[in-house]
Amino acid sequence: MDLSWDDRRTRQFVTNVGLITSDGPHGPNIMSAEWTHYLSYAPALMAVCIAPSHASHKNIVHNKAFGLNLASVDQTMLASVAGGNTGKEVNKFPVLEALGFAFYPAEHIDVLMVKDAAMNAECKVVKQIELGDHTMFVGEIQAIDADPSIKPLVYHNGKFWRVGEHIEKPNKTTLDTIKQLVQEHTK
Ligand SMILES: Cc1cc2nc3c(=O)[nH]c(=O)nc-3n(C[C@H](O)[C@H](O)[C@H](O)COP(=O)(O)O)c2cc1C
């Protein structure tokens, strides 16, 4: 089956907002991507799924590298500008700098990174997988940094959120019950 981009059922997902930086035929660029994922510890792999019509897609296919920056709760404006304009028509970095956001050059790849993001990872593309109407770019991490005091922005139901109330794991009595049931049903 096919689903439309605004199908209410898929709005139950909770995601990060990746700020994906790139360079290439469209010049230095940044886009927002909720389909940003952690895939593997060793080697450390992360992925982003990008529609082929986006300027970032062409840049990443060409230069085989991308910056994966997780938006912070203070970067909603940045996420809206990066996700609401295309690098085919707009030079987004000067717009964002004029709005007070800052960027710095990555060390291992030729892209800009987002200052004060919740996490910054420099990725070299090791796999490009066509999946339906998006392409998954799998990147091997070359460098990664994160400041735990900077909180990641949450995306859910088409809106921005912050991580809310902490919910306790099951208590000891419940854990004992689970353990007993697992023992009873061990194969
Ligand atoms: C919060 C948010 C999340 C988005 N997630 C994705 C995504 O995961 N993949 C994608 O291809 N586009 C996604 N988009 C749309 C792109 O960011 C948007 O089309 C952008 O203008 C593409 O920029 P570019 O043409 O400069 O690459 C998202 C937009 C927003 C606002």
Coordinates of N, CA and C and ligand atoms in Angstrom, one line a residue:
M1 N 0.8 -1.2 0.0 CA 0.0 0.0 0.0 C 0.9 1.3 0.0
D2 N 0.3 2.4 -0.3 CA 0.9 3.7 -0.2 C 0.3 4.5 0.9
L3 N 1.1 5.4 1.5 CA 0.5 6.2 2.6 C 0.9 7.7 2.2
S4 N 0.0 8.6 2.5 CA 0.4 10.0 2.2 C 1.3 10.6 3.3
W5 N 2.0 11.7 3.0 CA 2.9 12.2 3.9 C 2.3 12.6 5.3
D6 N 1.0 13.0 5.2 CA 0.3 13.5 6.4 C -0.7 12.4 7.0
D7 N -0.5 11.2 6.7 CA -1.4 10.1 7.2 C -1.4 10.2 8.7
R8 N -2.6 10.3 9.3 CA -2.7 10.5 10.8 C -2.1 9.3 11.6
R9 N -2.1 8.1 11.0 CA -1.6 6.9 11.7 C -0.1 7.0 11.9
T10 N 0.6 7.5 10.9 CA 2.1 7.6 11.0 C 2.5 8.7 11.9
R11 N 1.6 9.5 12.3 CA 1.9 10.6 13.2 C 2.2 10.1 14.6
Q12 N 2.0 8.8 14.9 CA 2.3 8.3 16.2 C 3.8 8.1 16.4
F13 N 4.6 8.2 15.3 CA 6.1 8.1 15.5 C 6.6 9.3 16.3
V14 N 7.6 9.0 17.1 CA 8.3 10.1 17.8 C 9.8 10.0 17.3
T15 N 10.3 11.2 16.8 CA 11.6 11.2 16.2 C 12.4 12.4 16.6
N16 N 13.7 12.3 16.2 CA 14.6 13.5 16.4 C 14.3 14.4 15.1
V17 N 15.0 15.5 15.1 CA 15.1 16.3 13.9 C 16.5 16.4 13.6
G18 N 16.9 15.7 12.5 CA 18.3 15.7 12.1 C 18.5 17.0 11.2
L19 N 19.6 17.7 11.5 CA 19.9 18.8 10.6 C 21.1 18.3 9.7
I20 N 20.8 18.0 8.5 CA 21.7 17.3 7.6 C 22.5 18.3 6.8
T21 N 23.8 18.4 7.0 CA 24.6 19.4 6.3 C 25.3 18.6 5.1
S22 N 25.5 19.4 4.0 CA 26.2 18.7 2.9 C 26.8 19.8 2.0
D23 N 27.6 19.4 1.1 CA 28.2 20.3 0.1 C 28.3 19.5 -1.2
G24 N 28.3 20.2 -2.3 CA 28.4 19.5 -3.6 C 27.8 20.5 -4.7
P25 N 27.2 19.9 -5.8 CA 26.7 20.7 -6.9 C 25.8 21.9 -6.5
H26 N 25.1 21.7 -5.4 CA 24.2 22.9 -4.9 C 24.9 23.8 -3.9
G27 N 26.1 23.5 -3.7 CA 26.9 24.4 -2.7 C 26.5 23.9 -1.3
P28 N 27.1 24.6 -0.3 CA 26.9 24.3 1.1 C 25.4 24.3 1.4
N29 N 24.9 23.3 2.1 CA 23.4 23.2 2.3 C 23.1 22.5 3.6
I30 N 21.8 22.7 4.0 CA 21.3 22.1 5.3 C 19.9 21.8 5.1
M31 N 19.4 20.7 5.5 CA 18.0 20.3 5.5 C 17.6 19.6 6.8
S32 N 16.3 19.6 7.1 CA 15.8 18.9 8.2 C 15.4 17.5 7.8
A33 N 15.6 16.5 8.7 CA 15.2 15.1 8.4 C 14.9 14.4 9.7
E34 N 13.6 14.1 9.8 CA 13.1 13.3 11.0 C 13.6 11.9 10.8
W35 N 13.8 11.4 9.6 CA 14.2 10.0 9.3 C 15.7 9.9 9.4
T36 N 16.1 10.1 10.6 CA 17.6 10.1 11.0 C 17.8 9.0 12.0
H37 N 18.6 8.1 11.8 CA 18.7 6.9 12.6 C 20.1 6.5 13.0
Y38 N 20.2 5.9 14.2 CA 21.4 5.2 14.6 C 21.3 3.7 14.2
L39 N 22.3 3.2 13.6 CA 22.2 1.8 13.0 C 23.1 0.8 13.6
S40 N 24.3 1.1 14.0 CA 25.3 0.1 14.4 C 26.4 0.8 15.3
Y41 N 26.8 0.0 16.3 CA 27.9 0.4 17.2 C 29.3 0.3 16.6
A42 N 29.6 -0.9 16.1 CA 30.9 -1.2 15.6 C 30.9 -1.9 14.3
P43 N 31.1 -1.2 13.2 CA 31.5 0.2 13.2 C 30.3 1.1 13.5
A44 N 30.5 2.3 13.9 CA 29.5 3.2 14.2 C 28.8 3.7 12.9
L45 N 27.6 3.4 12.7 CA 26.9 3.8 11.5 C 25.6 4.6 11.8
M46 N 25.3 5.6 11.1 CA 24.1 6.3 11.2 C 23.5 6.6 9.8
A47 N 22.2 6.7 9.7 CA 21.6 6.9 8.4 C 20.6 8.0 8.3
V48 N 20.4 8.5 7.1 CA 19.4 9.5 6.9 C 18.6 9.1 5.6
C49 N 17.3 9.3 5.6 CA 16.5 9.0 4.4 C 16.1 10.3 3.8
I50 N 16.5 10.4 2.5 CA 16.2 11.7 1.8 C 15.6 11.5 0.5
A51 N 14.5 12.4 0.2 CA 13.9 12.3 -1.1 C 14.8 12.7 -2.2
P52 N 14.8 12.0 -3.4 CA 15.7 12.3 -4.5 C 15.6 13.7 -5.0
S53 N 14.4 14.4 -4.8 CA 14.2 15.7 -5.4 C 15.0 16.8 -4.6
H54 N 15.4 16.5 -3.4 CA 16.1 17.5 -2.5 C 17.5 17.8 -3.0
A55 N 17.9 19.1 -2.8 CA 19.2 19.5 -3.2 C 20.2 18.7 -2.4
S56 N 19.9 18.4 -1.1 CA 20.9 17.7 -0.2 C 21.1 16.3 -0.8
H57 N 20.2 15.7 -1.5 CA 20.3 14.4 -2.1 C 21.5 14.4 -3.1
K58 N 21.4 15.4 -4.0 CA 22.4 15.5 -5.1 C 23.7 15.8 -4.5
N59 N 23.8 16.6 -3.5 CA 25.1 16.9 -2.8 C 25.7 15.7 -2.2
I60 N 24.9 14.9 -1.5 CA 25.4 13.7 -0.8 C 25.8 12.6 -1.8
V61 N 25.0 12.4 -2.9 CA 25.4 11.5 -3.9 C 26.8 11.9 -4.5
H62 N 27.0 13.2 -4.7 CA 28.2 13.6 -5.3 C 29.4 13.6 -4.4
N63 N 29.3 14.1 -3.2 CA 30.4 14.2 -2.3 C 30.6 13.1 -1.3
K64 N 29.6 12.2 -1.2 CA 29.6 11.0 -0.4 C 29.9 11.3 1.1
A65 N 29.4 12.4 1.6 CA 29.6 12.8 3.0 C 28.4 13.6 3.5
F66 N 28.1 13.6 4.8 CA 27.1 14.5 5.3 C 27.3 14.7 6.8
G67 N 26.9 15.8 7.3 CA 27.0 16.1 8.7 C 25.6 15.8 9.3
L68 N 25.6 15.0 10.4 CA 24.4 14.7 11.1 C 24.4 15.4 12.4
N69 N 23.6 16.5 12.5 CA 23.5 17.3 13.7 C 22.1 17.2 14.2
L70 N 21.9 16.8 15.5 CA 20.6 16.7 16.0 C 20.2 18.1 16.6
A71 N 19.0 18.5 16.1 CA 18.5 19.9 16.5 C 18.3 19.9 18.0
S72 N 18.6 21.0 18.7 CA 18.3 21.2 20.1 C 16.9 21.8 20.3
V73 N 16.4 21.9 21.5 CA 15.1 22.5 21.8 C 15.2 24.0 21.4
D74 N 16.4 24.6 21.3 CA 16.5 26.0 21.0 C 16.6 26.3 19.5
Q75 N 16.5 25.2 18.7 CA 16.8 25.3 17.3 C 15.5 25.0 16.4
T76 N 14.3 25.4 16.9 CA 13.1 25.1 16.1 C 13.1 26.0 14.9
M77 N 13.6 27.3 15.0 CA 13.6 28.2 13.9 C 14.6 27.7 12.8
L78 N 15.7 27.2 13.3 CA 16.7 26.6 12.4 C 16.1 25.4 11.6
A79 N 15.4 24.5 12.3 CA 14.8 23.3 11.7 C 13.7 23.8 10.7
S80 N 13.0 24.8 11.0 CA 11.9 25.3 10.1 C 12.5 25.9 8.8
V81 N 13.6 26.7 9.0 CA 14.2 27.3 7.8 C 14.8 26.2 6.9
A82 N 15.6 25.2 7.6 CA 16.3 24.2 6.8 C 15.3 23.2 6.2
G83 N 14.1 23.0 6.8 CA 13.1 22.1 6.3 C 12.0 22.8 5.4
G84 N 12.0 24.1 5.3 CA 11.0 24.8 4.6 C 11.5 25.5 3.3
N85 N 12.8 25.4 3.0 CA 13.4 26.0 1.8 C 14.3 25.0 1.2
T86 N 14.5 25.2 -0.1 CA 15.4 24.3 -0.8 C 16.7 25.0 -1.2
G87 N 17.8 24.3 -1.0 CA 19.1 24.8 -1.4 C 19.3 24.9 -2.9
K88 N 18.3 24.5 -3.7 CA 18.3 24.7 -5.1 C 18.0 26.2 -5.4
E89 N 17.3 26.8 -4.5 CA 16.9 28.2 -4.7 C 17.5 29.2 -3.6
V90 N 17.7 28.7 -2.5 CA 18.1 29.6 -1.3 C 19.4 29.2 -0.7
N91 N 20.3 30.2 -0.4 CA 21.5 29.9 0.3 C 21.1 30.0 1.8
K92 N 20.8 28.8 2.4 CA 20.2 28.9 3.7 C 21.2 29.3 4.8
F93 N 22.5 29.1 4.6 CA 23.4 29.4 5.7 C 23.4 30.9 6.1
P94 N 23.5 31.8 5.1 CA 23.5 33.3 5.5 C 22.1 33.7 6.1
V95 N 21.1 33.0 5.7 CA 19.7 33.3 6.3 C 19.8 32.9 7.7
L96 N 20.3 31.7 8.0 CA 20.4 31.2 9.4 C 21.4 32.0 10.2
E97 N 22.5 32.4 9.6 CA 23.4 33.3 10.4 C 22.8 34.6 10.8
A98 N 22.0 35.2 9.8 CA 21.3 36.5 10.1 C 20.3 36.3 11.2
L99 N 19.8 35.0 11.4 CA 18.9 34.8 12.5 C 19.6 34.4 13.8
G100 N 20.9 34.4 13.8 CA 21.7 34.2 15.0 C 22.3 32.8 15.2
F101 N 22.1 31.9 14.2 CA 22.7 30.5 14.4 C 24.1 30.5 13.8
A102 N 24.9 29.6 14.4 CA 26.3 29.6 14.0 C 26.7 28.2 13.5
F103 N 27.8 28.2 12.7 CA 28.2 26.9 12.1 C 29.8 26.9 12.1
Y104 N 30.3 25.7 12.0 CA 31.8 25.6 12.0 C 32.2 24.4 11.0
P105 N 33.4 24.5 10.4 CA 33.8 23.5 9.5 C 34.0 22.1 10.2
A106 N 33.5 21.0 9.6 CA 33.8 19.7 10.1 C 35.3 19.4 9.9
E107 N 35.8 18.5 10.7 CA 37.3 18.2 10.6 C 37.6 17.2 9.6
H108 N 36.7 16.2 9.4 CA 37.1 15.0 8.5 C 36.4 15.0 7.2
I109 N 35.3 15.8 7.0 CA 34.6 15.9 5.8 C 34.4 17.4 5.4
D110 N 34.1 17.6 4.1 CA 34.0 19.0 3.7 C 32.6 19.6 3.8
V111 N 32.1 19.7 5.0 CA 30.8 20.3 5.2 C 30.8 21.2 6.5
L112 N 29.8 22.0 6.6 CA 29.7 22.8 7.8 C 28.9 22.0 8.9
M113 N 29.2 22.2 10.1 CA 28.4 21.6 11.2 C 27.7 22.7 12.0
V114 N 26.6 22.2 12.7 CA 25.8 23.2 13.5 C 26.3 23.3 14.9
K115 N 26.6 24.6 15.3 CA 27.0 24.9 16.6 C 25.8 24.8 17.6
D116 N 26.1 24.3 18.8 CA 25.1 24.2 19.8 C 24.0 23.2 19.5
A117 N 24.2 22.2 18.6 CA 23.3 21.2 18.4 C 23.4 20.1 19.5
A118 N 22.4 19.3 19.6 CA 22.4 18.3 20.7 C 23.5 17.2 20.4
M119 N 23.8 17.0 19.2 CA 24.8 16.0 18.8 C 25.3 16.4 17.4
N120 N 26.6 16.2 17.2 CA 27.3 16.4 15.9 C 28.0 15.2 15.5
A121 N 27.7 14.7 14.3 CA 28.4 13.5 13.8 C 28.9 13.8 12.4
E122 N 30.1 13.5 12.1 CA 30.6 13.6 10.7 C 30.6 12.3 10.1
C123 N 29.9 12.1 8.9 CA 29.6 10.8 8.3 C 30.2 10.8 6.9
K124 N 30.8 9.6 6.6 CA 31.2 9.3 5.2 C 30.3 8.2 4.7
V125 N 29.7 8.4 3.5 CA 28.7 7.5 3.0 C 29.4 6.1 2.7
V126 N 28.9 5.0 3.3 CA 29.4 3.7 3.0 C 28.4 2.9 2.2
K127 N 27.1 3.3 2.2 CA 26.1 2.7 1.4 C 25.0 3.6 1.0
Q128 N 24.5 3.4 -0.2 CA 23.3 4.2 -0.6 C 22.2 3.3 -1.1
I129 N 21.1 3.3 -0.4 CA 20.1 2.3 -0.6 C 18.8 3.0 -1.1
E130 N 18.3 2.6 -2.3 CA 17.0 3.2 -2.7 C 15.9 2.4 -2.0
L131 N 15.0 3.1 -1.3 CA 13.9 2.5 -0.6 C 12.7 3.3 -0.9
G132 N 11.9 2.7 -1.8 CA 10.6 3.4 -2.2 C 10.9 4.8 -2.7
D133 N 10.3 5.8 -2.1 CA 10.5 7.2 -2.7 C 11.5 8.0 -1.9
H134 N 12.4 7.3 -1.1 CA 13.5 7.9 -0.4 C 14.8 7.1 -0.7
T135 N 15.9 7.7 -0.4 CA 17.2 7.1 -0.5 C 17.8 7.1 0.9
M136 N 18.2 5.9 1.4 CA 18.9 5.8 2.7 C 20.4 6.0 2.5
F137 N 21.0 7.0 3.0 CA 22.4 7.2 3.0 C 22.9 6.7 4.4
V138 N 23.7 5.6 4.3 CA 24.3 5.1 5.5 C 25.7 5.7 5.6
G139 N 26.0 6.3 6.8 CA 27.3 7.0 7.0 C 28.1 6.3 8.1
E140 N 29.4 6.2 7.9 CA 30.3 5.7 9.0 C 30.8 7.0 9.7
I141 N 30.7 6.9 11.0 CA 31.0 8.1 11.8 C 32.5 8.3 11.8
Q142 N 33.0 9.5 11.5 CA 34.4 9.9 11.5 C 34.7 10.6 12.8
A143 N 33.8 11.3 13.3 CA 33.9 12.1 14.5 C 32.6 12.4 15.1
I144 N 32.5 12.4 16.4 CA 31.1 12.6 17.1 C 31.3 13.4 18.4
D145 N 30.4 14.3 18.6 CA 30.5 15.1 19.9 C 29.1 15.4 20.3
A146 N 28.9 15.6 21.6 CA 27.6 15.9 22.2 C 27.8 16.5 23.5
D147 N 27.0 17.6 23.8 CA 27.0 18.2 25.1 C 25.7 17.8 25.8
P148 N 25.8 16.9 26.9 CA 24.6 16.4 27.6 C 23.7 17.5 28.1
S149 N 24.2 18.7 28.3 CA 23.3 19.8 28.8 C 22.4 20.4 27.7
I150 N 22.7 20.0 26.5 CA 21.9 20.5 25.4 C 20.9 19.4 25.1
K151 N 19.6 19.8 25.2 CA 18.5 18.8 25.0 C 18.0 18.7 23.6
P152 N 17.8 17.5 23.1 CA 17.4 17.3 21.7 C 15.9 17.7 21.5
L153 N 15.7 18.2 20.4 CA 14.3 18.6 20.0 C 13.6 17.3 19.5
V154 N 12.3 17.2 19.9 CA 11.5 16.0 19.6 C 10.5 16.4 18.5
Y155 N 10.2 15.5 17.6 CA 9.2 15.7 16.5 C 8.1 14.6 16.6
H156 N 6.9 15.1 16.8 CA 5.8 14.1 16.9 C 4.5 14.8 16.5
N157 N 3.7 14.1 15.7 CA 2.4 14.6 15.2 C 2.5 15.9 14.5
G158 N 3.6 16.1 13.7 CA 3.8 17.3 12.9 C 4.2 18.5 13.7
K159 N 4.6 18.3 15.0 CA 4.9 19.4 15.9 C 6.2 19.2 16.6
F160 N 6.8 20.2 17.1 CA 8.1 20.2 17.9 C 7.7 20.0 19.4
W161 N 8.5 19.2 20.1 CA 8.3 19.0 21.5 C 9.6 18.9 22.2
R162 N 9.6 19.0 23.6 CA 10.8 18.6 24.4 C 10.5 17.3 25.1
V163 N 11.6 16.6 25.5 CA 11.4 15.3 26.2 C 10.7 15.7 27.5
G164 N 9.6 14.9 27.8 CA 8.8 15.3 29.0 C 9.1 14.5 30.2
E165 N 8.1 14.1 30.9 CA 8.2 13.4 32.2 C 8.9 12.1 32.1
H166 N 9.8 11.8 33.0 CA 10.5 10.5 33.1 C 9.5 9.4 33.6
I167 N 9.4 8.3 33.0 CA 8.5 7.2 33.5 C 9.4 6.1 34.1
E168 N 9.1 5.7 35.3 CA 9.9 4.6 35.9 C 9.8 3.3 35.2
K169 N 10.9 2.5 35.2 CA 10.8 1.2 34.7 C 10.0 0.3 35.6
P170 N 9.5 -0.9 35.2 CA 8.7 -1.7 36.1 C 9.4 -1.9 37.5
N171 N 8.6 -2.0 38.6 CA 9.3 -2.1 39.9 C 9.7 -3.6 40.2
K172 N 10.4 -3.8 41.3 CA 11.0 -5.0 41.6 C 10.0 -6.2 41.6
T173 N 8.8 -6.0 42.2 CA 7.8 -7.0 42.3 C 7.4 -7.4 40.8
T174 N 7.2 -6.4 40.0 CA 6.8 -6.7 38.6 C 7.9 -7.5 37.9
L175 N 9.2 -7.0 38.1 CA 10.3 -7.6 37.5 C 10.5 -9.1 37.9
D176 N 10.2 -9.4 39.2 CA 10.2 -10.8 39.7 C 9.2 -11.6 39.0
T177 N 8.0 -11.0 38.9 CA 6.9 -11.8 38.2 C 7.3 -12.1 36.8
I178 N 7.9 -11.1 36.1 CA 8.3 -11.3 34.7 C 9.4 -12.4 34.6
K179 N 10.3 -12.3 35.6 CA 11.4 -13.3 35.6 C 10.8 -14.8 35.8
Q180 N 9.9 -14.9 36.7 CA 9.2 -16.2 37.0 C 8.5 -16.7 35.7
L181 N 7.8 -15.8 35.0 CA 7.1 -16.2 33.8 C 8.0 -16.6 32.7
V182 N 9.1 -15.8 32.6 CA 10.1 -16.2 31.6 C 10.7 -17.5 31.8
Q183 N 11.0 -17.8 33.1 CA 11.6 -19.1 33.5 C 10.6 -20.3 33.2
E184 N 9.3 -20.0 33.4 CA 8.3 -21.0 33.2 C 8.2 -21.3 31.7
H185 N 8.5 -20.3 30.9 CA 8.3 -20.4 29.4 C 9.6 -20.5 28.6
T186 N 10.7 -20.8 29.4 CA 11.9 -20.9 28.7 C 11.9 -22.1 27.7
K187 N 12.4 -22.0 26.5 CA 12.4 -23.1 25.5 C 13.5 -24.1 25.8
Ligands
LIG1 C1 10.7 18.6 10.7 C2 10.9 18.2 9.3 C3 11.4 16.9 9.0 C4 11.7 16.5 7.7 N1 12.1 15.3 7.5 C5 12.5 14.9 6.3 C6 13.1 13.6 6.0 O1 13.3 12.8 6.9 N2 13.5 13.3 4.8 C7 13.3 14.1 3.7 O2 13.6 13.8 2.6 N3 12.8 15.4 3.9 C8 12.4 15.8 5.1 N4 11.9 17.0 5.4 C9 11.7 18.0 4.2 C10 13.0 18.7 3.8 O3 13.7 19.1 5.0 C11 12.7 19.8 2.9 O4 12.0 19.4 1.7 C12 13.9 20.7 2.5 O5 13.4 21.9 1.9 C13 14.9 20.0 1.6 O6 16.0 20.9 1.4 P1 17.0 20.8 0.2 O7 16.2 20.8 -1.1 O8 17.8 22.1 0.4 O9 17.8 19.6 0.4 C14 11.5 17.4 6.7 C15 11.1 18.8 6.9 C16 10.8 19.1 8.2 C17 10.4 20.6 8.5

